[in-house]
mmCIF file of C-alpha atoms in Angstrom:
data_model
loop_
_atom_site.group_PDB
_atom_site.id
_atom_site.type_symbol
_atom_site.label_atom_id
_atom_site.label_comp_id
_atom_site.label_asym_id
_atom_site.label_seq_id
_atom_site.Cartn_x
_atom_site.Cartn_y
_atom_site.Cartn_z
ATOM 1 C CA TYR A 1 -32.191 1.098 21.151
ATOM 2 C CA PRO A 2 -32.798 3.232 24.196
ATOM 3 C CA GLN A 3 -30.460 3.515 27.083
ATOM 4 C CA CYS A 4 -32.260 2.864 30.346
ATOM 5 C CA VAL A 5 -31.103 4.481 33.555
ATOM 6 C CA PHE A 6 -32.502 3.132 36.795
ATOM 7 C CA ASN A 7 -31.954 4.783 40.180
ATOM 8 C CA MET A 8 -32.445 2.231 42.981
ATOM 9 C CA ARG A 9 -33.096 4.796 45.752
ATOM 10 C CA GLU A 10 -35.800 6.722 43.968
ATOM 11 C CA ALA A 11 -37.000 3.952 41.633
ATOM 12 C CA LEU A 12 -36.708 6.227 38.605
ATOM 13 C CA ALA A 13 -36.442 4.957 35.087
ATOM 14 C CA MET A 14 -35.374 7.199 32.251
ATOM 15 C CA VAL A 15 -35.328 6.385 28.570
ATOM 16 C CA VAL A 16 -32.819 8.228 26.436
ATOM 17 C CA GLU A 17 -34.048 8.060 22.861
ATOM 18 C CA GLN A 18 -31.269 8.018 20.317
ATOM 19 C CA ASN A 19 -31.716 8.886 16.691
ATOM 20 C CA ARG A 20 -28.864 6.804 15.335
ATOM 21 C CA THR A 21 -28.899 7.499 11.604
ATOM 22 C CA LEU A 22 -27.182 6.027 8.559
ATOM 23 C CA ILE A 23 -26.987 8.313 5.518
ATOM 24 C CA SER A 24 -26.222 6.297 2.401
ATOM 25 C CA TYR A 25 -25.009 7.806 -0.893
ATOM 26 C CA ASN A 26 -23.885 6.488 -4.289
ATOM 27 C CA ASP A 27 -20.145 5.763 -4.168
ATOM 28 C CA ASN A 28 -19.922 4.017 -7.552
ATOM 29 C CA LYS A 29 -18.746 7.125 -9.408
ATOM 30 C CA ASP A 30 -15.236 8.387 -10.052
ATOM 31 C CA GLY A 31 -14.650 11.135 -7.532
ATOM 32 C CA PRO A 32 -17.145 12.845 -5.251
ATOM 33 C CA ASP A 33 -20.519 13.603 -6.793
ATOM 34 C CA GLN A 34 -23.509 15.608 -5.616
ATOM 35 C CA GLY A 35 -24.805 12.713 -3.487
ATOM 36 C CA TYR A 36 -21.516 12.471 -1.596
ATOM 37 C CA ILE A 37 -21.473 16.228 -0.977
ATOM 38 C CA VAL A 38 -25.115 16.310 0.193
ATOM 39 C CA ALA A 39 -24.612 13.254 2.440
ATOM 40 C CA ASN A 40 -21.595 14.719 4.203
ATOM 41 C CA LYS A 41 -23.160 18.163 4.670
ATOM 42 C CA LEU A 42 -26.390 16.547 5.875
ATOM 43 C CA GLU A 43 -24.407 14.395 8.318
ATOM 44 C CA LYS A 44 -22.814 17.501 9.862
ATOM 45 C CA SER A 45 -26.157 19.364 9.980
ATOM 46 C CA LEU A 46 -27.880 16.459 11.756
ATOM 47 C CA GLN A 47 -24.984 16.091 14.198
ATOM 48 C CA ARG A 48 -25.372 19.770 15.116
ATOM 49 C CA LYS A 49 -29.013 18.939 15.944
ATOM 50 C CA GLY A 50 -27.911 16.184 18.338
ATOM 51 C CA ILE A 51 -28.493 13.237 16.005
ATOM 52 C CA ASP A 52 -25.897 10.488 15.853
ATOM 53 C CA ALA A 53 -25.473 10.437 12.062
ATOM 54 C CA ARG A 54 -22.891 8.775 9.846
ATOM 55 C CA ALA A 55 -22.531 8.916 6.054
ATOM 56 C CA GLU A 56 -21.413 5.875 4.093
ATOM 57 C CA GLY A 57 -21.362 4.896 0.443
ATOM 58 C CA TYR A 58 -23.849 2.358 -0.870
ATOM 59 C CA SER A 59 -21.174 -0.341 -0.967
ATOM 60 C CA ASP A 60 -20.274 0.175 2.727
ATOM 61 C CA SER A 61 -23.757 0.822 4.104
ATOM 62 C CA ALA A 62 -24.738 -1.708 6.728
ATOM 63 C CA LEU A 63 -27.424 -1.380 9.368
ATOM 64 C CA ASP A 64 -26.226 -1.832 12.928
ATOM 65 C CA ALA A 65 -28.603 -3.358 15.447
ATOM 66 C CA ASP A 66 -29.171 0.094 16.950
ATOM 67 C CA THR A 67 -29.611 2.114 13.742
ATOM 68 C CA GLN A 68 -32.968 3.895 13.986
ATOM 69 C CA TRP A 69 -33.060 5.730 10.651
ATOM 70 C CA LEU A 70 -31.834 5.156 7.113
ATOM 71 C CA ILE A 71 -31.582 8.219 4.896
ATOM 72 C CA LEU A 72 -31.066 7.259 1.284
ATOM 73 C CA ILE A 73 -29.433 9.872 -0.927
ATOM 74 C CA HIS A 74 -31.188 8.637 -4.035
ATOM 75 C CA SER A 75 -29.365 7.796 -7.240
ATOM 76 C CA SER A 76 -30.950 6.714 -10.497
ATOM 77 C CA GLU A 77 -28.292 3.982 -10.657
ATOM 78 C CA ILE A 78 -29.891 1.887 -7.909
ATOM 79 C CA GLY A 79 -30.739 -1.479 -9.389
ATOM 80 C CA SER A 80 -32.377 -4.486 -7.795
ATOM 81 C CA SER A 81 -28.955 -6.160 -7.445
ATOM 82 C CA SER A 82 -27.344 -3.108 -5.845
ATOM 83 C CA PRO A 83 -26.124 -3.635 -2.246
ATOM 84 C CA ILE A 84 -28.179 -0.649 -1.133
ATOM 85 C CA SER A 85 -31.379 -2.305 -2.384
ATOM 86 C CA LYS A 86 -30.897 -5.108 0.115
ATOM 87 C CA THR A 87 -30.087 -2.600 2.883
ATOM 88 C CA VAL A 88 -33.228 -0.547 2.149
ATOM 89 C CA ASN A 89 -35.403 -3.670 2.091
ATOM 90 C CA ILE A 90 -33.966 -4.837 5.431
ATOM 91 C CA ALA A 91 -34.591 -1.365 6.886
ATOM 92 C CA LEU A 92 -38.199 -1.348 5.666
ATOM 93 C CA ASP A 93 -38.747 -4.787 7.233
ATOM 94 C CA ARG A 94 -37.291 -3.512 10.525
ATOM 95 C CA VAL A 95 -39.628 -0.507 10.429
ATOM 96 C CA VAL A 96 -42.631 -2.812 10.009
ATOM 97 C CA GLU A 97 -41.341 -4.896 12.942
ATOM 98 C CA ARG A 98 -40.836 -1.614 14.896
ATOM 99 C CA ARG A 99 -37.140 -2.314 15.304
ATOM 100 C CA MET A 100 -36.314 0.881 13.376
ATOM 101 C CA ARG A 101 -38.116 4.205 13.207
ATOM 102 C CA GLY A 102 -38.014 4.920 9.490
ATOM 103 C CA VAL A 103 -36.471 5.217 6.047
ATOM 104 C CA LEU A 104 -36.265 8.580 4.284
ATOM 105 C CA ALA A 105 -34.998 9.486 0.817
ATOM 106 C CA VAL A 106 -33.385 12.672 -0.490
ATOM 107 C CA THR A 107 -32.873 13.446 -4.158
ATOM 108 C CA THR A 108 -30.081 15.498 -5.672
ATOM 109 C CA THR A 109 -31.475 15.498 -9.222
ATOM 110 C CA THR A 110 -34.736 16.526 -10.809
ATOM 111 C CA ARG A 111 -35.538 12.909 -11.738
ATOM 112 C CA PHE A 112 -36.631 11.141 -8.581
ATOM 113 C CA ASP A 113 -38.291 7.803 -9.120
ATOM 114 C CA LEU A 114 -38.056 5.352 -6.258
ATOM 115 C CA ARG A 115 -38.603 1.702 -6.973
ATOM 116 C CA PRO A 116 -42.320 0.760 -6.701
ATOM 117 C CA GLU A 117 -41.750 -1.481 -3.662
ATOM 118 C CA TRP A 118 -40.331 1.568 -1.831
ATOM 119 C CA ALA A 119 -43.494 3.645 -2.255
ATOM 120 C CA SER A 120 -43.869 4.042 1.529
ATOM 121 C CA ILE A 121 -40.564 5.915 1.863
ATOM 122 C CA ARG A 122 -40.989 9.616 2.594
ATOM 123 C CA LYS A 123 -39.163 11.615 -0.084
ATOM 124 C CA TYR A 124 -37.442 15.013 0.087
ATOM 125 C CA ASP A 125 -36.497 17.027 -2.975
ATOM 126 C CA GLY A 126 -33.040 18.353 -2.174
ATOM 127 C CA THR A 127 -32.440 20.114 -5.475
ATOM 128 C CA GLY A 128 -33.516 23.570 -4.324
ATOM 129 C CA LEU A 129 -32.808 23.328 -0.595
ATOM 130 C CA THR A 130 -29.724 23.766 1.538
ATOM 131 C CA GLU A 131 -28.551 20.827 3.640
ATOM 132 C CA GLU A 132 -29.662 22.764 6.728
ATOM 133 C CA GLU A 133 -33.212 23.038 5.338
ATOM 134 C CA ILE A 134 -33.209 19.323 4.491
ATOM 135 C CA ALA A 135 -31.890 18.541 7.987
ATOM 136 C CA ASN A 136 -34.699 20.622 9.553
ATOM 137 C CA SER A 137 -37.327 18.716 7.551
ATOM 138 C CA ILE A 138 -35.767 15.374 8.436
ATOM 139 C CA LYS A 139 -35.531 16.312 12.120
ATOM 140 C CA ARG A 140 -39.256 17.174 12.115
ATOM 141 C CA ALA A 141 -40.040 13.782 10.542
ATOM 142 C CA MET A 142 -37.914 12.051 13.178
ATOM 143 C CA ASP A 143 -39.740 13.849 15.975
ATOM 144 C CA TYR A 144 -43.142 12.550 14.815
ATOM 145 C CA ALA A 145 -42.285 8.947 13.934
ATOM 146 C CA LYS A 146 -43.458 5.982 15.973
ATOM 147 C CA LEU A 147 -41.068 4.602 18.541
ATOM 148 C CA PRO A 148 -39.609 1.138 18.025
ATOM 149 C CA TYR A 149 -41.326 -1.497 20.145
ATOM 150 C CA THR A 150 -38.485 -1.747 22.690
ATOM 151 C CA GLN A 151 -38.440 2.019 23.230
ATOM 152 C CA ALA A 152 -42.221 2.141 23.561
ATOM 153 C CA ILE A 153 -42.129 -0.633 26.182
ATOM 154 C CA ALA A 154 -39.304 1.072 28.105
ATOM 155 C CA ARG A 155 -41.132 4.410 28.043
ATOM 156 C CA HIS A 156 -44.379 2.750 29.206
ATOM 157 C CA ARG A 157 -42.594 1.010 32.093
ATOM 158 C CA GLY A 158 -40.948 4.284 33.108
ATOM 159 C CA GLN A 159 -44.347 6.010 33.122
ATOM 160 C CA GLN A 160 -45.864 3.189 35.195
ATOM 161 C CA LYS A 161 -43.079 3.446 37.791
ATOM 162 C CA ALA A 162 -43.426 7.229 37.950
ATOM 163 C CA SER A 163 -47.192 6.853 38.395
ATOM 164 C CA ARG A 164 -46.747 4.322 41.220
ATOM 165 C CA ARG A 165 -44.173 6.587 42.881
ATOM 166 C CA SER A 166 -46.538 9.581 42.768
ATOM 167 C CA LYS A 167 -49.392 7.472 44.201
ATOM 168 C CA LYS A 168 -47.115 6.339 47.075
ATOM 169 C CA SER A 169 -46.164 9.935 47.850
ATOM 170 C CA LEU A 170 -49.848 10.941 47.939
ATOM 171 C CA LEU A 171 -50.605 8.121 50.390
ATOM 172 C CA LEU A 172 -47.783 9.246 52.676
ATOM 173 C CA MET A 173 -49.188 12.775 52.925
#
């Protein structure tokens, strides 16, 4: 959620929008696989772009209250009983409730079939792209997504206060 800064003297409100991101990859294999490698390189690329990203395996992936994005490094091994299935479904519910900004998926193989109930997830084919190119595409998607309800309210209040402050200064002139 946003951090709000309020200056009592000048009655300024500022919303700092954070893109706190969880990148989840398949950790059920022996040794690092392509998903692990992509997730960790993507994490570093997003961090260089100022995004608070962390990469975790499916079994460890949990959404914090302030996670804004879930990036799923897709694996064909995701079943309905997989822990990541529950995490993705929770994230999608939070997006609908505007408590999160979105869920994105990246593939590392040519076969890329998301489960039918995840049809609304924006997909990126990572087979022919570098992690930097994937990060650029993801950053663009993050820049155009709707704000969660709490951030939208905070931004609106900040704009109202700024508007009132400018009206007061015009009256004093």
